[in-house]
Amino acid sequence: MALSGMRGLSVFISDVRNCQNKEQERLRVDKELGNVRTRFKNEKGLSPYEKKKYVWKMLYIYMLGYDVDFGHMEAVSLISAPKYPEKQVGYIVTACLLNENHDFLRLAINTVRNDIIGRNETFQCLALTLVGNIGGREFAESLAADVQKLLISSSCRPLVRKKAALCLLRLYRKNPDVVNVDGWADRMAQLLDERDLGVLTSSMSLLVALVSNNHEAYWSCLPKCVKTLERLARNQDIPQEYTYYGIPSPWLQVKTMRALQYFPTVEDPNTRRSLFEVLQRILMGTDVVKNVNKNNASHAVLFEALALVMHLDAEKEMMSQCVALLGKFIAVREPNIRYLGLENMTRMLMVTDVQDIIKRHQAQIITSLKDPDISIRRRALDLLYGMCDVSNAKDIVEELLQYLSSADFAMREELSLKAAILAEKFAPDLSWYVDVILQLIDKAGDFVSDDIWFRVVQFVTNNEDLQSYAAAKAREYLNKPAIHETMVKVSAYILGEYGHLLARRPGYSPKELFTIIHEKHPTVSTSTIPILLSSYAKILMHTQPPEPELQNQIWTIFNKYESCIDVEIQQRAAEYFALSRKGASLMDILAEMPKFPERQSALIRKAEDAEVDTAEQSAIKLRAQQQMSTALVVTDQRPPNGMPAQPSIGPLSLVKVPSETVDSNPGDQGLTHPNGVVYKEDPQPPSQDIIGDLLGTLSIEGPPGAVAQSPQSATYEAEGAPSAADAAALVPVGEESGSVQPIGNINERFYALCLKDSGVLYEDPNIQIGIKAEWRAHQGRLVLFLGNKNTASLGSVQALILPPTHLKMELSLVPETIPPRAQVQCPLEVMNLRPSRDVAVLDFSYKFGPTMVNVKLRLPAVLNKFLQPITVSPEEFFPQWRSLSGPPLKLQEVVRGVRPLPLPEMANLFNTYRLTVCPGLDPNPNNLVASTTFYSETTRAMLCLVRIETDPADRTQLRMTVASGDPTLTFELKEFIKEQLVSIPTAPQRPQGPAAPPPPVAPASQDPGALLAGLL
Amino acid sequence: MPVAASAIYFLNLRGDVLINRLYRDDVGGNMVDAFRMHIMQTKELGTCPVRQIGGCSFFYMRISNVYIVIVVSSNANVACAFKFVVEAVALFKSYFGGAFDEDAIRNNFVLIYELLDEIMDFGYPQNLSPEILKLYITQEGVRSPFSSKKPVPNATLQVTGAVGWRREGLAYKKNEVFLDIVESVNLLMSSKGSVLRCDVTGKILMKCFLSGMPDLKLGLNDKIGLEKESQLKNRPTKRYHGKTIELDDVTFHQCVNLTRFNSEKTVSFVPPDGEFELMKYRITEGVNLPFRVLPTIKELGRTRMEVNVKVKSVFGAKMFALGVVIKIPVPKQTAKTSFQVTSGRAKYNASIDCLVWKIRKFPGQTEPTLSAEIELISTIAEKKSWTRPPIQMEFQVPMFTASGLRVRFLKVWEKSGYNTVEWVRYITKAGSYEVRC
């Protein structure tokens, strides 16, 4: 070691190590720093040995955590020393003490470069390490080429090339723009042929970085990667030193598979086959063994292989194999492995079709819910939540409820929320849902958020058949001696509303109900008292004829609270008291609550908002796309105040529990669900979910049993187009798209794109449509970028172009589905036949989960896109101008109501519309003269001249003269310019757009039911 | 009486427990780990002597290389706790013969446990007077002169009696009293020479070797005492000519008869045997500064500095100061220094970033100077302007009191009427004596 012989250094280190405390150490270090400073300042200079020694000391002090802000000059100067020991310390200290922003590094670049291109490979290695460690922009600029050369040179030893590959990787990561990798695909492919595993591993790291940026260029590397993987999996020609616990270079395996995941797919069937063979081998060959290190390595490989399998969308058999393997994992005692198994299973849920296979392990997963390790419990909960569907919801929710009473407090809130969501989504029938939620509140009242009980109240209110059942249940819970306050709230509310339905049963008389509710009164907090008061009032209202005793009791309570300090309570008490004296009007006002308008479950929104980790997030997202449990979709257009529905509105869409008689209207398109639930649709369903459901059920031609399996995939994929048509028949498009709100103003985006050639045309929470256009004479090429923003694919994607007569447009095929987080490009060829201001419209629709979204977007293929700016000289202009005399070739108009604009700005505006303003042609400084060429198939190139005369006194009016060789063109151009001048920058809707998207219809927020629901 | 401690720990600088004693079980034995983790191993150490961690309060102070930590979990009397620590340390010192450090603790485990048992009971401080404790807690293996006698006859009476601090029946061949006035001067002076803060804390230390039960009376040139005296005598016969001193914050040893002090303003007391601190005081006005420091520090460019310091002694020419050390701070990147001094020696100390100028004997009415040239090393960090910490000074001036306090008389009265010899000394030390530059 280079330290040998440096006595001063070892004495210093042992001094520091012998220090009793921090203070002593600091004193010793400060003393040494003083010494070093003095030495460096010495005029006589230092011998290389001394310099080396002091620089080592500096490094040691720096590593102890003290600031060393001098001596960098000495360190850098050591780099150029001829001998290894000095060079080494120079490189090491420079790499440690300096970062890429230090000016000192500039001094070193040349030396480093000399070392890199030199013949001494130890020096090359040192230099490459330094460049890799610091690798600033300047280094990248001046050294990347040399490093690249070193990497592919055949004369270097593997040791140097390995370092060169890593060094290049670092430079590329930091400054991808500086490192020139154009045309590197072949080189990379060459590098992947390398036999030396060390170099191969380093090159693979480099490849991963390159491919992650741009996979297109590296298709040629794909077969090589597969071949490498094959070689490793078969354990062919793997030297002993690269075998780790019997596994041939797990690192390289993982990296290779990672690289493969950056390619969208493997197309070549041969490569695909051999890749799957390898994956198969990995899946088969991995098992859990005793040795931890071996496990770590083999599992790392396995999980990467799993990710790759998921990425490649392998056939079902392989998927089931994966799940089976994971099933083995979650059965193991060792917690780490179990954790990984659960986590990866949750990830597997992303892939469709495997859910059934995963379900086979349900029992095992439920066992993990009782694991002593909380992280495993959490993973198991995530997985259970993710894998729940209609078929197993009952079991899982029951299991969760059971677990709730023994779960840690940290998990309970999440657990109860999840149980509530699952119960809501997958309830086979509504009474079960009510049971579950009431149990939930009973067992974990503290952890049940208000949203959960609000939701159950909403359901009960919206489903008549449920009301008496819920009331009976609530009464049962109130009988218990100690119940949670939330339970008091729910029970009091439900009994107040619906207690009268049971009045004839023994123990349900108003008086008894009042007594049992009032028993809880002393134990509740102020937030519950208003609810109690309301239910008292309701009970009072339902007592017909009034019982004087009960009335007195309740009035006493109202009286008492009339002076309550809490305003809410006071107001309620005073109002109820006054109302209850009015007699009949009480009936009207306190009548049964109206139905709630259907809305997204607050719970699901909450779950989405909640800070969740990735596994959980994916599970939730996945759920969100799944069909909502059809059993719970409740829609009602009934007007408030409990009035019976008017027959003119049409059949009510109510969900009935099976016990009730099914009333079917002849015009109804009801279908019986396997669960025995009946749907009836309303001609105007208010919620998007309903449409999805309806379509889902409607489009199934086969036996209804098929629905139970995987509803969404069965229906939507297959029935994309017809169901979309059905949707259009059922629902006005405007209302429909109203449910997925576009982000940003579509109009503004359109106007912006009229001026620019690329930008975003449309964006909503699911999709972003970008546009990029190139215009050449009368032809144009637009590329639509359809980007899926979700982690689930968008189905039934359709894009239709409705071109105006003057444009010939050809849209290439739009794929039916857009994969998750992918962007699809659809080129669109445009040809301009003749001048016109009409606008092409893109009719775009897609389906996200059950939601069908349809938007009509104007395409920015407008008149000015076919203009070509041209500058004319006075000699050209005036003869032209004169020759085009009078209408219809030359039109003049006085435009009023122009937005006042200073002249230079107006000139700018013209320039952006590709009308070149030619200064100096008109002697009047208040006038503008512009020229341009218009291209179309009929007119070919046509010179257009424009003259604007402004009035400096009144900027809102101007006189415009437009001239061209074609009467239509003259007219259209004049109108176009007029529009632009009048509509700057407010950009109102232009009247001639054939089908401008109607503004989103605001949901009827004036619904009194909604207002009342807000009160709850 | 409030609780002072639930537990007491003695730790070395590394945080190892040397000795501990739990007085109450409301703190766990592992609380000291919390102290180590959250205070000793962080920068917090030395910022505030009272810290609260997890419901427990930690009072700590460092004495030489030992941390003494008191842990309480209730609302304790902090001042009482610290006083207890100070007194306990004084007690230990008197037992160990002066030194109190890690080694002393290691060598006296048994004794310390015995003392800890005695001086605090269930968190309440007990008698901490060495004179009394030495009567019945004797050093192991060493036969105390007292223990050779029969067990002390009336130890209880003594502890609880009127004069609990003095045994009866003492007899000395030569009756002597030593009185020292020790003052330390705290000063902060601006670079222009104006005094920003200045005060003197003084204490009167006594050592008595007197027989029997003597009654002592001390007269100082303090203002109140003199006024009262002339009032009582009602005649300005023996007027004290000279400066009178106003003492602030006077505290006395428990032996001083406070009723007499309140009525007559005289300090009269029956002294304990041996050494004790009779009184403490503070003076904020009319302080005679022993030294003036006149610094000029010039920064010449980025890498050079010139320092000139002149120190002037302003006490009598016949007196002299001892052990004068002047610490002149310099920037951290100091690389080379060269000095010229008219007296004493100077050198650069890198570990405290100071030029240290030492003058062993510094006569009054002289003004030695130091001029130094300093070269700085260049750094890559952008130059932060140097904060210029103050110049610090240490010294001792015998026979000089910065306050001007003088002993007018010290009268000893005893039944047997023996003659006594009184010795009086004055000394002034530097507290924090700082001059900004």
mmCIF file with all atom_site columns, N, CA, C and O in Angstrom, chain A residues 660-681:
data_model
loop_
_atom_site.group_PDB
_atom_site.id
_atom_site.type_symbol
_atom_site.label_atom_id
_atom_site.label_alt_id
_atom_site.label_comp_id
_atom_site.label_asym_id
_atom_site.label_entity_id
_atom_site.label_seq_id
_atom_site.pdbx_PDB_ins_code
_atom_site.Cartn_x
_atom_site.Cartn_y
_atom_site.Cartn_z
_atom_site.occupancy
_atom_site.B_iso_or_equiv
_atom_site.pdbx_formal_charge
_atom_site.auth_seq_id
_atom_site.auth_comp_id
_atom_site.auth_asym_id
_atom_site.auth_atom_id
_atom_site.pdbx_PDB_model_num
ATOM 1  N N  . GLU A 1 660 ? -88.067 -8.742  -3.380  1.00 0.00 ? 660 GLU A N  1
ATOM 2  C CA . GLU A 1 660 ? -89.192 -7.937  -3.840  1.00 0.00 ? 660 GLU A CA 1
ATOM 3  C C  . GLU A 1 660 ? -89.670 -8.404  -5.211  1.00 0.00 ? 660 GLU A C  1
ATOM 4  O O  . GLU A 1 660 ? -88.933 -8.995  -5.981  1.00 0.00 ? 660 GLU A O  1
ATOM 5  N N  . THR A 1 661 ? -90.850 -8.060  -5.468  1.00 0.00 ? 661 THR A N  1
ATOM 6  C CA . THR A 1 661 ? -91.363 -8.437  -6.776  1.00 0.00 ? 661 THR A CA 1
ATOM 7  C C  . THR A 1 661 ? -90.728 -7.557  -7.844  1.00 0.00 ? 661 THR A C  1
ATOM 8  O O  . THR A 1 661 ? -90.463 -6.384  -7.633  1.00 0.00 ? 661 THR A O  1
ATOM 9  N N  . VAL A 1 662 ? -90.501 -8.155  -8.947  1.00 0.00 ? 662 VAL A N  1
ATOM 10 C CA . VAL A 1 662 ? -89.863 -7.438  -10.037 1.00 0.00 ? 662 VAL A CA 1
ATOM 11 C C  . VAL A 1 662 ? -90.947 -6.825  -10.898 1.00 0.00 ? 662 VAL A C  1
ATOM 12 O O  . VAL A 1 662 ? -91.779 -7.527  -11.461 1.00 0.00 ? 662 VAL A O  1
ATOM 13 N N  . ASP A 1 663 ? -90.931 -5.528  -10.946 1.00 0.00 ? 663 ASP A N  1
ATOM 14 C CA . ASP A 1 663 ? -91.937 -4.932  -11.816 1.00 0.00 ? 663 ASP A CA 1
ATOM 15 C C  . ASP A 1 663 ? -91.260 -4.543  -13.121 1.00 0.00 ? 663 ASP A C  1
ATOM 16 O O  . ASP A 1 663 ? -90.294 -3.810  -13.149 1.00 0.00 ? 663 ASP A O  1
ATOM 17 N N  . SER A 1 664 ? -91.697 -5.088  -14.162 1.00 0.00 ? 664 SER A N  1
ATOM 18 C CA . SER A 1 664 ? -91.016 -4.836  -15.425 1.00 0.00 ? 664 SER A CA 1
ATOM 19 C C  . SER A 1 664 ? -91.960 -4.134  -16.379 1.00 0.00 ? 664 SER A C  1
ATOM 20 O O  . SER A 1 664 ? -93.081 -4.578  -16.615 1.00 0.00 ? 664 SER A O  1
ATOM 21 N N  . ASN A 1 665 ? -91.469 -3.054  -16.874 1.00 0.00 ? 665 ASN A N  1
ATOM 22 C CA . ASN A 1 665 ? -92.260 -2.316  -17.846 1.00 0.00 ? 665 ASN A CA 1
ATOM 23 C C  . ASN A 1 665 ? -92.014 -2.907  -19.224 1.00 0.00 ? 665 ASN A C  1
ATOM 24 O O  . ASN A 1 665 ? -90.913 -3.351  -19.515 1.00 0.00 ? 665 ASN A O  1
ATOM 25 N N  . PRO A 1 666 ? -93.006 -2.863  -20.041 1.00 0.00 ? 666 PRO A N  1
ATOM 26 C CA . PRO A 1 666 ? -92.837 -3.489  -21.344 1.00 0.00 ? 666 PRO A CA 1
ATOM 27 C C  . PRO A 1 666 ? -91.708 -2.835  -22.155 1.00 0.00 ? 666 PRO A C  1
ATOM 28 O O  . PRO A 1 666 ? -90.959 -3.537  -22.830 1.00 0.00 ? 666 PRO A O  1
ATOM 29 N N  . GLY A 1 667 ? -91.555 -1.542  -22.023 1.00 0.00 ? 667 GLY A N  1
ATOM 30 C CA . GLY A 1 667 ? -90.529 -0.878  -22.844 1.00 0.00 ? 667 GLY A CA 1
ATOM 31 C C  . GLY A 1 667 ? -89.143 -0.987  -22.249 1.00 0.00 ? 667 GLY A C  1
ATOM 32 O O  . GLY A 1 667 ? -88.188 -0.437  -22.766 1.00 0.00 ? 667 GLY A O  1
ATOM 33 N N  . ASP A 1 668 ? -89.062 -1.663  -21.174 1.00 0.00 ? 668 ASP A N  1
ATOM 34 C CA . ASP A 1 668 ? -87.805 -1.710  -20.460 1.00 0.00 ? 668 ASP A CA 1
ATOM 35 C C  . ASP A 1 668 ? -86.827 -2.703  -21.076 1.00 0.00 ? 668 ASP A C  1
ATOM 36 O O  . ASP A 1 668 ? -87.232 -3.768  -21.499 1.00 0.00 ? 668 ASP A O  1
ATOM 37 N N  . GLN A 1 669 ? -85.560 -2.320  -21.050 1.00 0.00 ? 669 GLN A N  1
ATOM 38 C CA . GLN A 1 669 ? -84.585 -3.266  -21.578 1.00 0.00 ? 669 GLN A CA 1
ATOM 39 C C  . GLN A 1 669 ? -83.861 -3.928  -20.432 1.00 0.00 ? 669 GLN A C  1
ATOM 40 O O  . GLN A 1 669 ? -82.643 -3.979  -20.389 1.00 0.00 ? 669 GLN A O  1
ATOM 41 N N  . GLY A 1 670 ? -84.601 -4.362  -19.470 1.00 0.00 ? 670 GLY A N  1
ATOM 42 C CA . GLY A 1 670 ? -83.988 -4.958  -18.284 1.00 0.00 ? 670 GLY A CA 1
ATOM 43 C C  . GLY A 1 670 ? -83.403 -6.325  -18.579 1.00 0.00 ? 670 GLY A C  1
ATOM 44 O O  . GLY A 1 670 ? -83.855 -7.035  -19.448 1.00 0.00 ? 670 GLY A O  1
ATOM 45 N N  . LEU A 1 671 ? -82.398 -6.629  -17.849 1.00 0.00 ? 671 LEU A N  1
ATOM 46 C CA . LEU A 1 671 ? -81.767 -7.938  -17.993 1.00 0.00 ? 671 LEU A CA 1
ATOM 47 C C  . LEU A 1 671 ? -81.543 -8.475  -16.598 1.00 0.00 ? 671 LEU A C  1
ATOM 48 O O  . LEU A 1 671 ? -81.175 -7.732  -15.695 1.00 0.00 ? 671 LEU A O  1
ATOM 49 N N  . THR A 1 672 ? -81.729 -9.719  -16.424 1.00 0.00 ? 672 THR A N  1
ATOM 50 C CA . THR A 1 672 ? -81.551 -10.266 -15.091 1.00 0.00 ? 672 THR A CA 1
ATOM 51 C C  . THR A 1 672 ? -80.098 -10.668 -14.900 1.00 0.00 ? 672 THR A C  1
ATOM 52 O O  . THR A 1 672 ? -79.521 -11.386 -15.710 1.00 0.00 ? 672 THR A O  1
ATOM 53 N N  . HIS A 1 673 ? -79.547 -10.168 -13.882 1.00 0.00 ? 673 HIS A N  1
ATOM 54 C CA . HIS A 1 673 ? -78.160 -10.471 -13.552 1.00 0.00 ? 673 HIS A CA 1
ATOM 55 C C  . HIS A 1 673 ? -78.119 -11.794 -12.806 1.00 0.00 ? 673 HIS A C  1
ATOM 56 O O  . HIS A 1 673 ? -79.101 -12.171 -12.176 1.00 0.00 ? 673 HIS A O  1
ATOM 57 N N  . PRO A 1 674 ? -77.014 -12.509 -12.894 1.00 0.00 ? 674 PRO A N  1
ATOM 58 C CA . PRO A 1 674 ? -76.931 -13.765 -12.156 1.00 0.00 ? 674 PRO A CA 1
ATOM 59 C C  . PRO A 1 674 ? -77.285 -13.609 -10.687 1.00 0.00 ? 674 PRO A C  1
ATOM 60 O O  . PRO A 1 674 ? -77.780 -14.531 -10.055 1.00 0.00 ? 674 PRO A O  1
ATOM 61 N N  . ASN A 1 675 ? -76.971 -12.490 -10.155 1.00 0.00 ? 675 ASN A N  1
ATOM 62 C CA . ASN A 1 675 ? -77.263 -12.327 -8.735  1.00 0.00 ? 675 ASN A CA 1
ATOM 63 C C  . ASN A 1 675 ? -78.728 -12.062 -8.474  1.00 0.00 ? 675 ASN A C  1
ATOM 64 O O  . ASN A 1 675 ? -79.137 -11.864 -7.346  1.00 0.00 ? 675 ASN A O  1
ATOM 65 N N  . GLY A 1 676 ? -79.442 -11.993 -9.489  1.00 0.00 ? 676 GLY A N  1
ATOM 66 C CA . GLY A 1 676 ? -80.870 -11.793 -9.286  1.00 0.00 ? 676 GLY A CA 1
ATOM 67 C C  . GLY A 1 676 ? -81.234 -10.326 -9.162  1.00 0.00 ? 676 GLY A C  1
ATOM 68 O O  . GLY A 1 676 ? -82.301 -9.989  -8.686  1.00 0.00 ? 676 GLY A O  1
ATOM 69 N N  . VAL A 1 677 ? -80.390 -9.480  -9.569  1.00 0.00 ? 677 VAL A N  1
ATOM 70 C CA . VAL A 1 677 ? -80.682 -8.060  -9.451  1.00 0.00 ? 677 VAL A CA 1
ATOM 71 C C  . VAL A 1 677 ? -81.179 -7.571  -10.800 1.00 0.00 ? 677 VAL A C  1
ATOM 72 O O  . VAL A 1 677 ? -80.702 -7.999  -11.840 1.00 0.00 ? 677 VAL A O  1
ATOM 73 N N  . VAL A 1 678 ? -82.088 -6.695  -10.737 1.00 0.00 ? 678 VAL A N  1
ATOM 74 C CA . VAL A 1 678 ? -82.690 -6.244  -11.987 1.00 0.00 ? 678 VAL A CA 1
ATOM 75 C C  . VAL A 1 678 ? -82.219 -4.836  -12.297 1.00 0.00 ? 678 VAL A C  1
ATOM 76 O O  . VAL A 1 678 ? -82.161 -3.980  -11.436 1.00 0.00 ? 678 VAL A O  1
ATOM 77 N N  . TYR A 1 679 ? -81.911 -4.627  -13.505 1.00 0.00 ? 679 TYR A N  1
ATOM 78 C CA . TYR A 1 679 ? -81.582 -3.267  -13.916 1.00 0.00 ? 679 TYR A CA 1
ATOM 79 C C  . TYR A 1 679 ? -82.648 -2.782  -14.843 1.00 0.00 ? 679 TYR A C  1
ATOM 80 O O  . TYR A 1 679 ? -83.115 -3.509  -15.688 1.00 0.00 ? 679 TYR A O  1
ATOM 81 N N  . LYS A 1 680 ? -82.924 -1.555  -14.672 1.00 0.00 ? 680 LYS A N  1
ATOM 82 C CA . LYS A 1 680 ? -83.768 -0.955  -15.695 1.00 0.00 ? 680 LYS A CA 1
ATOM 83 C C  . LYS A 1 680 ? -83.100 0.346   -16.035 1.00 0.00 ? 680 LYS A C  1
ATOM 84 O O  . LYS A 1 680 ? -82.564 1.022   -15.169 1.00 0.00 ? 680 LYS A O  1
ATOM 85 N N  . GLU A 1 681 ? -83.098 0.671   -17.282 1.00 0.00 ? 681 GLU A N  1
ATOM 86 C CA . GLU A 1 681 ? -82.390 1.898   -17.562 1.00 0.00 ? 681 GLU A CA 1
ATOM 87 C C  . GLU A 1 681 ? -83.354 3.014   -17.859 1.00 0.00 ? 681 GLU A C  1
ATOM 88 O O  . GLU A 1 681 ? -84.476 2.809   -18.271 1.00 0.00 ? 681 GLU A O  1
#
